[in-house]
Amino acid sequence: MLILGLESSCDETACAIVKDGREVLANIVSSQIKTHEKFGGVVPEVAAREHLNSINLIIKEAYKQAQITPDELDCFSATVGPGLVGCLLVGLNAAKTLSIVHNKPFLGVNHLNAHVCANFIDSNLKPPFICLLVSGGHTQIIRVKNYSEQEILAQTIDDAVGEVYDKVARLCSIPYPGGILLDKMAQEGNKNAFNFPEAKVGIDEFSFSGLKTAVLREIKKFKPDELPKKDIAASFQYKVADTLIKKTKYFADKLNCKTIVMAGGVAANSELRKRLQELKAQDYITHAPALKYCTDNAAMVASCAYFNPIKSDNPLLLEVFSRE
Ligand code: KG4
Ligand code: ZN
């Protein structure tokens, strides 16, 4: 089954063509980093216009890369939500239109489920497993029982991890996109330089706002040009990864589930990937998507349309949504 997927929920316009949910024939991502850089973050209205400018070009590019024509496709799909409404509308309406024009079915996809499905790309991974989903908008531990049945075991009660990365980066005067640059800086710093606190919250909760405030408190102790950015980044990154991995492992053990995977933009983080990898020595089976399938992309959307599309009697009537 050949599915074309479109993703436009935030600041990446993406189109991919995926076979049977696992084999990527085309994966095109047009990033808006250059556009939003000067604003220090994503401006929703500007992002929506950028999606409009690039969507047709990237669809054409995907056909070219996969060397197929629309007639050979079985289905069109797009992210329906959660995300920025004006942005989502662009990809969703493009996919619906393609489905009507080419007389093929349309399937809607939930962005969070798509992140989870990124783990199926180029792999033989099968549920059940525990998934740590960490992105710019979400921090969740999910029990994936089968391809279409999931249960949220824990989630953040304030900021999402990606959001905290971006905010701490800004506090350290690291430009947008902060997460990835902070990660690079952390790799050169001393993780023991600062002992940042871990939030005391319920077992089914995460909280990162206290950590953010603790980082700010340390930053204020230094003159801007004397700020030990690398050490702050390393100590912050260590605490985040430690908190996330400990809780994920707790739920895996509680549910007697030996397979742990990660998903979402922050799953590209070097410390988190290292800590996940280390679990292998304790007899866990671990998996994380390739870096390009962690951050927003459309291959995960096409994969999700295959494994776990939004259930609907008439998917063409699905409407965008900003939050779950
Ligand atoms: O999944 P994603 O591309 O978009 C959302 O669905 O939100 O995640 C974007 C988030 C941003 O907050 C970004 O700073 C963060 O992922 N991110 C990282 C890294 N790469 C991206 N955070 C930490 N380390 C990274 N290497
Ligand atoms: Zn995302």
PDB file of C-alpha atoms in Angstrom, residues 14-270:
ATOM      1  CA  ALA A  14       6.746  18.112   4.497  1.00  0.00           C
ATOM      2  CA  CYS A  15       5.623  15.525   1.966  1.00  0.00           C
ATOM      3  CA  ALA A  16       6.531  11.836   1.928  1.00  0.00           C
ATOM      4  CA  ILE A  17       5.550   8.672   0.105  1.00  0.00           C
ATOM      5  CA  VAL A  18       5.732   5.501   2.208  1.00  0.00           C
ATOM      6  CA  LYS A  19       5.110   1.852   1.327  1.00  0.00           C
ATOM      7  CA  ASP A  20       3.268  -0.303   3.869  1.00  0.00           C
ATOM      8  CA  GLY A  21       4.032   2.113   6.691  1.00  0.00           C
ATOM      9  CA  ARG A  22       7.730   1.224   6.880  1.00  0.00           C
ATOM     10  CA  GLU A  23       9.548   1.828   3.592  1.00  0.00           C
ATOM     11  CA  VAL A  24      10.167   5.455   2.654  1.00  0.00           C
ATOM     12  CA  LEU A  25      10.223   6.121  -1.107  1.00  0.00           C
ATOM     13  CA  ALA A  26      10.330   9.908  -0.778  1.00  0.00           C
ATOM     14  CA  ASN A  27      10.846  12.239   2.175  1.00  0.00           C
ATOM     15  CA  ILE A  28      10.896  15.973   1.492  1.00  0.00           C
ATOM     16  CA  VAL A  29      11.041  18.518   4.325  1.00  0.00           C
ATOM     17  CA  SER A  30      11.098  22.262   3.796  1.00  0.00           C
ATOM     18  CA  SER A  31      12.154  23.958   7.032  1.00  0.00           C
ATOM     19  CA  GLN A  32      11.115  27.517   7.870  1.00  0.00           C
ATOM     20  CA  ILE A  33      14.037  28.120  10.251  1.00  0.00           C
ATOM     21  CA  LYS A  34      15.469  30.930   8.127  1.00  0.00           C
ATOM     22  CA  THR A  35      12.105  32.730   8.106  1.00  0.00           C
ATOM     23  CA  HIS A  36      11.456  32.523  11.857  1.00  0.00           C
ATOM     24  CA  GLU A  37      15.068  33.049  12.964  1.00  0.00           C
ATOM     25  CA  LYS A  38      14.721  36.825  12.992  1.00  0.00           C
ATOM     26  CA  PHE A  39      11.634  36.618  15.247  1.00  0.00           C
ATOM     27  CA  GLY A  40      13.312  34.206  17.702  1.00  0.00           C
ATOM     28  CA  GLY A  41      10.449  31.718  17.362  1.00  0.00           C
ATOM     29  CA  VAL A  42       7.580  30.545  15.157  1.00  0.00           C
ATOM     30  CA  VAL A  43       5.082  33.248  14.103  1.00  0.00           C
ATOM     31  CA  PRO A  44       1.874  31.291  13.282  1.00  0.00           C
ATOM     32  CA  GLU A  45       0.533  33.615  10.577  1.00  0.00           C
ATOM     33  CA  VAL A  46       3.915  33.779   8.826  1.00  0.00           C
ATOM     34  CA  ALA A  47       4.277  29.998   9.112  1.00  0.00           C
ATOM     35  CA  ALA A  48       0.888  29.405   7.456  1.00  0.00           C
ATOM     36  CA  ARG A  49       1.816  31.611   4.493  1.00  0.00           C
ATOM     37  CA  GLU A  50       5.146  29.801   4.131  1.00  0.00           C
ATOM     38  CA  HIS A  51       3.325  26.451   4.023  1.00  0.00           C
ATOM     39  CA  LEU A  52       1.148  27.786   1.209  1.00  0.00           C
ATOM     40  CA  ASN A  53       4.208  28.929  -0.710  1.00  0.00           C
ATOM     41  CA  SER A  54       5.997  25.595  -0.534  1.00  0.00           C
ATOM     42  CA  ILE A  55       3.373  22.848  -0.404  1.00  0.00           C
ATOM     43  CA  ASN A  56       2.894  22.341  -4.152  1.00  0.00           C
ATOM     44  CA  LEU A  57       6.624  22.401  -4.772  1.00  0.00           C
ATOM     45  CA  ILE A  58       7.390  19.763  -2.167  1.00  0.00           C
ATOM     46  CA  ILE A  59       4.579  17.471  -3.380  1.00  0.00           C
ATOM     47  CA  LYS A  60       6.072  17.655  -6.877  1.00  0.00           C
ATOM     48  CA  GLU A  61       9.513  16.981  -5.429  1.00  0.00           C
ATOM     49  CA  ALA A  62       8.223  13.896  -3.570  1.00  0.00           C
ATOM     50  CA  TYR A  63       6.734  12.391  -6.763  1.00  0.00           C
ATOM     51  CA  LYS A  64      10.062  12.967  -8.461  1.00  0.00           C
ATOM     52  CA  GLN A  65      12.097  11.405  -5.648  1.00  0.00           C
ATOM     53  CA  ALA A  66       9.840   8.333  -5.428  1.00  0.00           C
ATOM     54  CA  GLN A  67       9.644   8.138  -9.236  1.00  0.00           C
ATOM     55  CA  ILE A  68       5.932   7.505  -9.171  1.00  0.00           C
ATOM     56  CA  THR A  69       2.809   9.176 -10.533  1.00  0.00           C
ATOM     57  CA  PRO A  70      -0.328   9.912  -8.445  1.00  0.00           C
ATOM     58  CA  ASP A  71      -2.130   7.006 -10.194  1.00  0.00           C
ATOM     59  CA  GLU A  72       0.172   4.556  -8.444  1.00  0.00           C
ATOM     60  CA  LEU A  73      -0.804   5.795  -4.970  1.00  0.00           C
ATOM     61  CA  ASP A  74      -3.453   4.058  -2.848  1.00  0.00           C
ATOM     62  CA  CYS A  75      -4.257   6.907  -0.519  1.00  0.00           C
ATOM     63  CA  PHE A  76      -3.549  10.519   0.526  1.00  0.00           C
ATOM     64  CA  SER A  77      -3.094  11.569   4.146  1.00  0.00           C
ATOM     65  CA  ALA A  78      -2.310  14.642   6.265  1.00  0.00           C
ATOM     66  CA  THR A  79      -1.895  15.788   9.848  1.00  0.00           C
ATOM     67  CA  VAL A  80      -5.255  16.986  11.207  1.00  0.00           C
ATOM     68  CA  GLY A  81      -4.026  18.140  14.648  1.00  0.00           C
ATOM     69  CA  PRO A  82      -2.824  19.069  17.194  1.00  0.00           C
ATOM     70  CA  GLY A  83      -0.910  22.052  15.834  1.00  0.00           C
ATOM     71  CA  LEU A  84      -1.278  25.620  14.586  1.00  0.00           C
ATOM     72  CA  VAL A  85      -4.715  25.865  12.989  1.00  0.00           C
ATOM     73  CA  GLY A  86      -3.765  28.082  10.025  1.00  0.00           C
ATOM     74  CA  CYS A  87      -0.789  25.829   9.293  1.00  0.00           C
ATOM     75  CA  LEU A  88      -2.730  22.568   9.573  1.00  0.00           C
ATOM     76  CA  LEU A  89      -5.383  23.863   7.164  1.00  0.00           C
ATOM     77  CA  VAL A  90      -2.811  24.092   4.359  1.00  0.00           C
ATOM     78  CA  GLY A  91      -1.667  20.451   4.475  1.00  0.00           C
ATOM     79  CA  LEU A  92      -5.093  19.053   5.274  1.00  0.00           C
ATOM     80  CA  ASN A  93      -6.842  20.830   2.423  1.00  0.00           C
ATOM     81  CA  ALA A  94      -4.060  19.974  -0.017  1.00  0.00           C
ATOM     82  CA  ALA A  95      -4.375  16.262   0.837  1.00  0.00           C
ATOM     83  CA  LYS A  96      -8.180  16.307   0.688  1.00  0.00           C
ATOM     84  CA  THR A  97      -8.060  18.045  -2.706  1.00  0.00           C
ATOM     85  CA  LEU A  98      -5.544  15.524  -4.076  1.00  0.00           C
ATOM     86  CA  SER A  99      -7.765  12.688  -2.877  1.00  0.00           C
ATOM     87  CA  ILE A 100     -10.824  14.129  -4.657  1.00  0.00           C
ATOM     88  CA  VAL A 101      -8.929  14.963  -7.862  1.00  0.00           C
ATOM     89  CA  HIS A 102      -7.328  11.514  -8.120  1.00  0.00           C
ATOM     90  CA  ASN A 103     -10.357   9.674  -6.766  1.00  0.00           C
ATOM     91  CA  LYS A 104      -8.446   7.886  -3.987  1.00  0.00           C
ATOM     92  CA  PRO A 105      -9.255   7.704  -0.269  1.00  0.00           C
ATOM     93  CA  PHE A 106      -8.116  10.342   2.227  1.00  0.00           C
ATOM     94  CA  LEU A 107      -7.007   9.464   5.773  1.00  0.00           C
ATOM     95  CA  GLY A 108      -6.477  11.930   8.632  1.00  0.00           C
ATOM     96  CA  VAL A 109      -3.636  11.556  11.111  1.00  0.00           C
ATOM     97  CA  ASN A 110      -3.080  12.707  14.710  1.00  0.00           C
ATOM     98  CA  HIS A 111       0.351  14.376  14.958  1.00  0.00           C
ATOM     99  CA  LEU A 112       1.239  12.631  18.236  1.00  0.00           C
ATOM    100  CA  ASN A 113       0.347   9.193  16.890  1.00  0.00           C
ATOM    101  CA  ALA A 114       2.448  10.023  13.835  1.00  0.00           C
ATOM    102  CA  HIS A 115       5.480  10.712  16.059  1.00  0.00           C
ATOM    103  CA  VAL A 116       5.011   7.279  17.664  1.00  0.00           C
ATOM    104  CA  CYS A 117       4.759   5.652  14.203  1.00  0.00           C
ATOM    105  CA  ALA A 118       8.127   7.164  13.215  1.00  0.00           C
ATOM    106  CA  ASN A 119       9.494   4.146  15.098  1.00  0.00           C
ATOM    107  CA  PHE A 120       8.065   1.772  12.468  1.00  0.00           C
ATOM    108  CA  ILE A 121      10.010   3.402   9.635  1.00  0.00           C
ATOM    109  CA  ASP A 122      12.945   1.268   8.456  1.00  0.00           C
ATOM    110  CA  SER A 123      12.363  -1.116  11.369  1.00  0.00           C
ATOM    111  CA  ASN A 124      10.519  -4.308  12.305  1.00  0.00           C
ATOM    112  CA  LEU A 125       9.306  -2.900  15.630  1.00  0.00           C
ATOM    113  CA  LYS A 126       5.890  -4.154  16.689  1.00  0.00           C
ATOM    114  CA  PRO A 127       3.684  -3.246  19.689  1.00  0.00           C
ATOM    115  CA  PRO A 128       3.366  -3.679  22.616  1.00  0.00           C
ATOM    116  CA  PHE A 129       5.942  -1.165  23.865  1.00  0.00           C
ATOM    117  CA  ILE A 130       6.352   1.870  26.103  1.00  0.00           C
ATOM    118  CA  CYS A 131       6.977   5.126  24.217  1.00  0.00           C
ATOM    119  CA  LEU A 132       8.511   8.291  25.639  1.00  0.00           C
ATOM    120  CA  LEU A 133       7.035  11.050  23.459  1.00  0.00           C
ATOM    121  CA  VAL A 134       8.930  14.319  23.797  1.00  0.00           C
ATOM    122  CA  SER A 135       8.280  17.237  21.448  1.00  0.00           C
ATOM    123  CA  GLY A 136       7.838  20.993  21.419  1.00  0.00           C
ATOM    124  CA  GLY A 137       4.241  20.656  22.618  1.00  0.00           C
ATOM    125  CA  HIS A 138       4.072  17.345  24.494  1.00  0.00           C
ATOM    126  CA  THR A 139       5.807  15.204  27.094  1.00  0.00           C
ATOM    127  CA  GLN A 140       4.129  11.859  27.600  1.00  0.00           C
ATOM    128  CA  ILE A 141       4.835   8.265  28.478  1.00  0.00           C
ATOM    129  CA  ILE A 142       2.505   6.136  26.389  1.00  0.00           C
ATOM    130  CA  ARG A 143       1.668   2.468  26.603  1.00  0.00           C
ATOM    131  CA  VAL A 144       1.248   1.331  23.001  1.00  0.00           C
ATOM    132  CA  LYS A 145      -0.811  -1.855  23.342  1.00  0.00           C
ATOM    133  CA  ASN A 146      -1.283  -2.488  19.637  1.00  0.00           C
ATOM    134  CA  TYR A 147      -1.136  -0.371  16.471  1.00  0.00           C
ATOM    135  CA  SER A 148      -4.342   1.513  17.287  1.00  0.00           C
ATOM    136  CA  GLU A 149      -4.727   1.274  21.058  1.00  0.00           C
ATOM    137  CA  GLN A 150      -2.731   3.481  23.399  1.00  0.00           C
ATOM    138  CA  GLU A 151      -2.885   4.650  26.989  1.00  0.00           C
ATOM    139  CA  ILE A 152      -1.197   7.764  28.401  1.00  0.00           C
ATOM    140  CA  LEU A 153       0.637   6.782  31.579  1.00  0.00           C
ATOM    141  CA  ALA A 154       2.265  10.109  32.474  1.00  0.00           C
ATOM    142  CA  GLN A 155       2.383  13.639  31.110  1.00  0.00           C
ATOM    143  CA  THR A 156       3.621  17.112  31.926  1.00  0.00           C
ATOM    144  CA  ILE A 157       1.571  19.399  34.126  1.00  0.00           C
ATOM    145  CA  ASP A 158       3.262  22.542  32.762  1.00  0.00           C
ATOM    146  CA  ASP A 159       5.805  23.027  29.967  1.00  0.00           C
ATOM    147  CA  ALA A 160       6.678  20.379  27.398  1.00  0.00           C
ATOM    148  CA  VAL A 161      10.356  19.353  27.305  1.00  0.00           C
ATOM    149  CA  GLY A 162      10.981  20.875  23.866  1.00  0.00           C
ATOM    150  CA  GLU A 163       9.419  24.118  25.043  1.00  0.00           C
ATOM    151  CA  VAL A 164      11.741  24.184  28.088  1.00  0.00           C
ATOM    152  CA  TYR A 165      14.734  23.518  25.827  1.00  0.00           C
ATOM    153  CA  ASP A 166      13.741  26.459  23.656  1.00  0.00           C
ATOM    154  CA  LYS A 167      13.163  28.734  26.686  1.00  0.00           C
ATOM    155  CA  VAL A 168      16.444  27.798  28.418  1.00  0.00           C
ATOM    156  CA  ALA A 169      18.247  28.324  25.094  1.00  0.00           C
ATOM    157  CA  ARG A 170      16.762  31.827  24.927  1.00  0.00           C
ATOM    158  CA  LEU A 171      17.864  32.522  28.541  1.00  0.00           C
ATOM    159  CA  CYS A 172      21.401  31.581  27.434  1.00  0.00           C
ATOM    160  CA  SER A 173      21.088  33.832  24.337  1.00  0.00           C
ATOM    161  CA  ILE A 174      21.246  30.808  22.053  1.00  0.00           C
ATOM    162  CA  PRO A 175      19.304  31.624  18.870  1.00  0.00           C
ATOM    163  CA  TYR A 176      16.212  29.792  17.532  1.00  0.00           C
ATOM    164  CA  PRO A 177      15.969  26.819  17.032  1.00  0.00           C
ATOM    165  CA  GLY A 178      17.234  26.514  20.567  1.00  0.00           C
ATOM    166  CA  GLY A 179      16.873  22.798  21.356  1.00  0.00           C
ATOM    167  CA  ILE A 180      19.352  21.413  18.890  1.00  0.00           C
ATOM    168  CA  LEU A 181      21.927  24.168  19.527  1.00  0.00           C
ATOM    169  CA  LEU A 182      21.655  23.743  23.309  1.00  0.00           C
ATOM    170  CA  ASP A 183      22.219  19.997  22.821  1.00  0.00           C
ATOM    171  CA  LYS A 184      25.407  20.717  20.822  1.00  0.00           C
ATOM    172  CA  MET A 185      26.659  23.078  23.525  1.00  0.00           C
ATOM    173  CA  ALA A 186      25.837  20.567  26.285  1.00  0.00           C
ATOM    174  CA  GLN A 187      28.075  17.976  24.659  1.00  0.00           C
ATOM    175  CA  GLU A 188      31.079  20.207  25.386  1.00  0.00           C
ATOM    176  CA  GLY A 189      30.130  21.070  28.979  1.00  0.00           C
ATOM    177  CA  ASN A 190      30.431  19.527  32.451  1.00  0.00           C
ATOM    178  CA  LYS A 191      27.160  17.889  33.522  1.00  0.00           C
ATOM    179  CA  ASN A 192      28.199  17.991  37.188  1.00  0.00           C
ATOM    180  CA  ALA A 193      28.869  21.743  37.217  1.00  0.00           C
ATOM    181  CA  PHE A 194      25.382  22.585  38.499  1.00  0.00           C
ATOM    182  CA  ASN A 195      23.064  20.409  40.542  1.00  0.00           C
ATOM    183  CA  PHE A 196      19.662  21.384  39.174  1.00  0.00           C
ATOM    184  CA  PRO A 197      16.588  20.130  41.069  1.00  0.00           C
ATOM    185  CA  GLU A 198      14.168  17.452  39.961  1.00  0.00           C
ATOM    186  CA  ALA A 199      10.479  18.310  40.368  1.00  0.00           C
ATOM    187  CA  LYS A 200       8.665  16.521  43.173  1.00  0.00           C
ATOM    188  CA  VAL A 201       5.466  15.531  41.383  1.00  0.00           C
ATOM    189  CA  GLY A 202       3.201  12.491  41.157  1.00  0.00           C
ATOM    190  CA  ILE A 203       4.462   9.370  39.431  1.00  0.00           C
ATOM    191  CA  ASP A 204       2.133  10.048  36.493  1.00  0.00           C
ATOM    192  CA  GLU A 205       3.313  13.653  36.140  1.00  0.00           C
ATOM    193  CA  PHE A 206       6.241  15.644  34.787  1.00  0.00           C
ATOM    194  CA  SER A 207       6.970  19.251  35.631  1.00  0.00           C
ATOM    195  CA  PHE A 208       9.763  21.293  34.097  1.00  0.00           C
ATOM    196  CA  SER A 209       8.928  24.873  35.074  1.00  0.00           C
ATOM    197  CA  GLY A 210      10.901  24.586  38.369  1.00  0.00           C
ATOM    198  CA  LEU A 211      13.969  23.407  36.474  1.00  0.00           C
ATOM    199  CA  LYS A 212      13.628  26.349  34.096  1.00  0.00           C
ATOM    200  CA  THR A 213      13.440  28.768  37.052  1.00  0.00           C
ATOM    201  CA  ALA A 214      16.467  27.131  38.704  1.00  0.00           C
ATOM    202  CA  VAL A 215      18.466  27.611  35.488  1.00  0.00           C
ATOM    203  CA  LEU A 216      17.380  31.262  35.348  1.00  0.00           C
ATOM    204  CA  ARG A 217      18.463  31.755  38.977  1.00  0.00           C
ATOM    205  CA  GLU A 218      21.968  30.447  38.160  1.00  0.00           C
ATOM    206  CA  ILE A 219      22.211  32.537  34.988  1.00  0.00           C
ATOM    207  CA  LYS A 220      21.472  35.704  36.975  1.00  0.00           C
ATOM    208  CA  LYS A 221      24.542  35.074  39.148  1.00  0.00           C
ATOM    209  CA  PHE A 222      26.855  35.679  36.159  1.00  0.00           C
ATOM    210  CA  LYS A 223      27.750  38.672  33.989  1.00  0.00           C
ATOM    211  CA  PRO A 224      26.443  37.910  30.459  1.00  0.00           C
ATOM    212  CA  ASP A 225      29.941  37.576  28.953  1.00  0.00           C
ATOM    213  CA  GLU A 226      31.057  35.267  31.778  1.00  0.00           C
ATOM    214  CA  LEU A 227      28.105  32.875  31.598  1.00  0.00           C
ATOM    215  CA  PRO A 228      29.338  29.242  31.574  1.00  0.00           C
ATOM    216  CA  LYS A 229      26.806  28.317  28.872  1.00  0.00           C
ATOM    217  CA  LYS A 230      28.268  24.906  28.090  1.00  0.00           C
ATOM    218  CA  ASP A 231      28.216  23.791  31.733  1.00  0.00           C
ATOM    219  CA  ILE A 232      24.696  25.124  32.273  1.00  0.00           C
ATOM    220  CA  ALA A 233      23.543  23.362  29.090  1.00  0.00           C
ATOM    221  CA  ALA A 234      25.224  20.076  30.105  1.00  0.00           C
ATOM    222  CA  SER A 235      23.837  20.134  33.676  1.00  0.00           C
ATOM    223  CA  PHE A 236      20.342  21.033  32.426  1.00  0.00           C
ATOM    224  CA  GLN A 237      20.440  18.365  29.716  1.00  0.00           C
ATOM    225  CA  TYR A 238      21.634  15.706  32.161  1.00  0.00           C
ATOM    226  CA  LYS A 239      18.770  16.444  34.583  1.00  0.00           C
ATOM    227  CA  VAL A 240      16.142  16.399  31.833  1.00  0.00           C
ATOM    228  CA  ALA A 241      17.335  13.091  30.363  1.00  0.00           C
ATOM    229  CA  ASP A 242      17.701  11.507  33.813  1.00  0.00           C
ATOM    230  CA  THR A 243      14.145  12.491  34.835  1.00  0.00           C
ATOM    231  CA  LEU A 244      12.633  11.260  31.565  1.00  0.00           C
ATOM    232  CA  ILE A 245      14.479   7.946  31.405  1.00  0.00           C
ATOM    233  CA  LYS A 246      13.929   7.090  35.093  1.00  0.00           C
ATOM    234  CA  LYS A 247      10.165   7.526  34.836  1.00  0.00           C
ATOM    235  CA  THR A 248       9.911   5.700  31.520  1.00  0.00           C
ATOM    236  CA  LYS A 249      11.834   2.772  32.982  1.00  0.00           C
ATOM    237  CA  TYR A 250       9.594   2.792  36.064  1.00  0.00           C
ATOM    238  CA  PHE A 251       6.478   2.282  33.909  1.00  0.00           C
ATOM    239  CA  ALA A 252       8.164  -0.320  31.700  1.00  0.00           C
ATOM    240  CA  ASP A 253       9.051  -2.326  34.822  1.00  0.00           C
ATOM    241  CA  LYS A 254       5.632  -1.847  36.403  1.00  0.00           C
ATOM    242  CA  LEU A 255       3.898  -3.141  33.288  1.00  0.00           C
ATOM    243  CA  ASN A 256       6.504  -5.814  32.691  1.00  0.00           C
ATOM    244  CA  CYS A 257       7.201  -4.436  29.235  1.00  0.00           C
ATOM    245  CA  LYS A 258      10.764  -4.885  28.037  1.00  0.00           C
ATOM    246  CA  THR A 259      10.532  -2.721  24.909  1.00  0.00           C
ATOM    247  CA  ILE A 260      11.106   1.031  25.286  1.00  0.00           C
ATOM    248  CA  VAL A 261      11.055   3.503  22.379  1.00  0.00           C
ATOM    249  CA  MET A 262      11.227   7.293  21.992  1.00  0.00           C
ATOM    250  CA  ALA A 263       9.574   9.757  19.637  1.00  0.00           C
ATOM    251  CA  GLY A 264       9.248  13.488  18.896  1.00  0.00           C
ATOM    252  CA  GLY A 265      11.739  16.281  18.204  1.00  0.00           C
ATOM    253  CA  VAL A 266      13.504  15.949  21.569  1.00  0.00           C
ATOM    254  CA  ALA A 267      14.104  12.238  20.847  1.00  0.00           C
ATOM    255  CA  ALA A 268      16.867  13.621  18.598  1.00  0.00           C
ATOM    256  CA  ASN A 269      18.673  14.742  21.769  1.00  0.00           C
ATOM    257  CA  SER A 270      22.137  13.191  22.158  1.00  0.00           C
TER     258      SER A 270
END
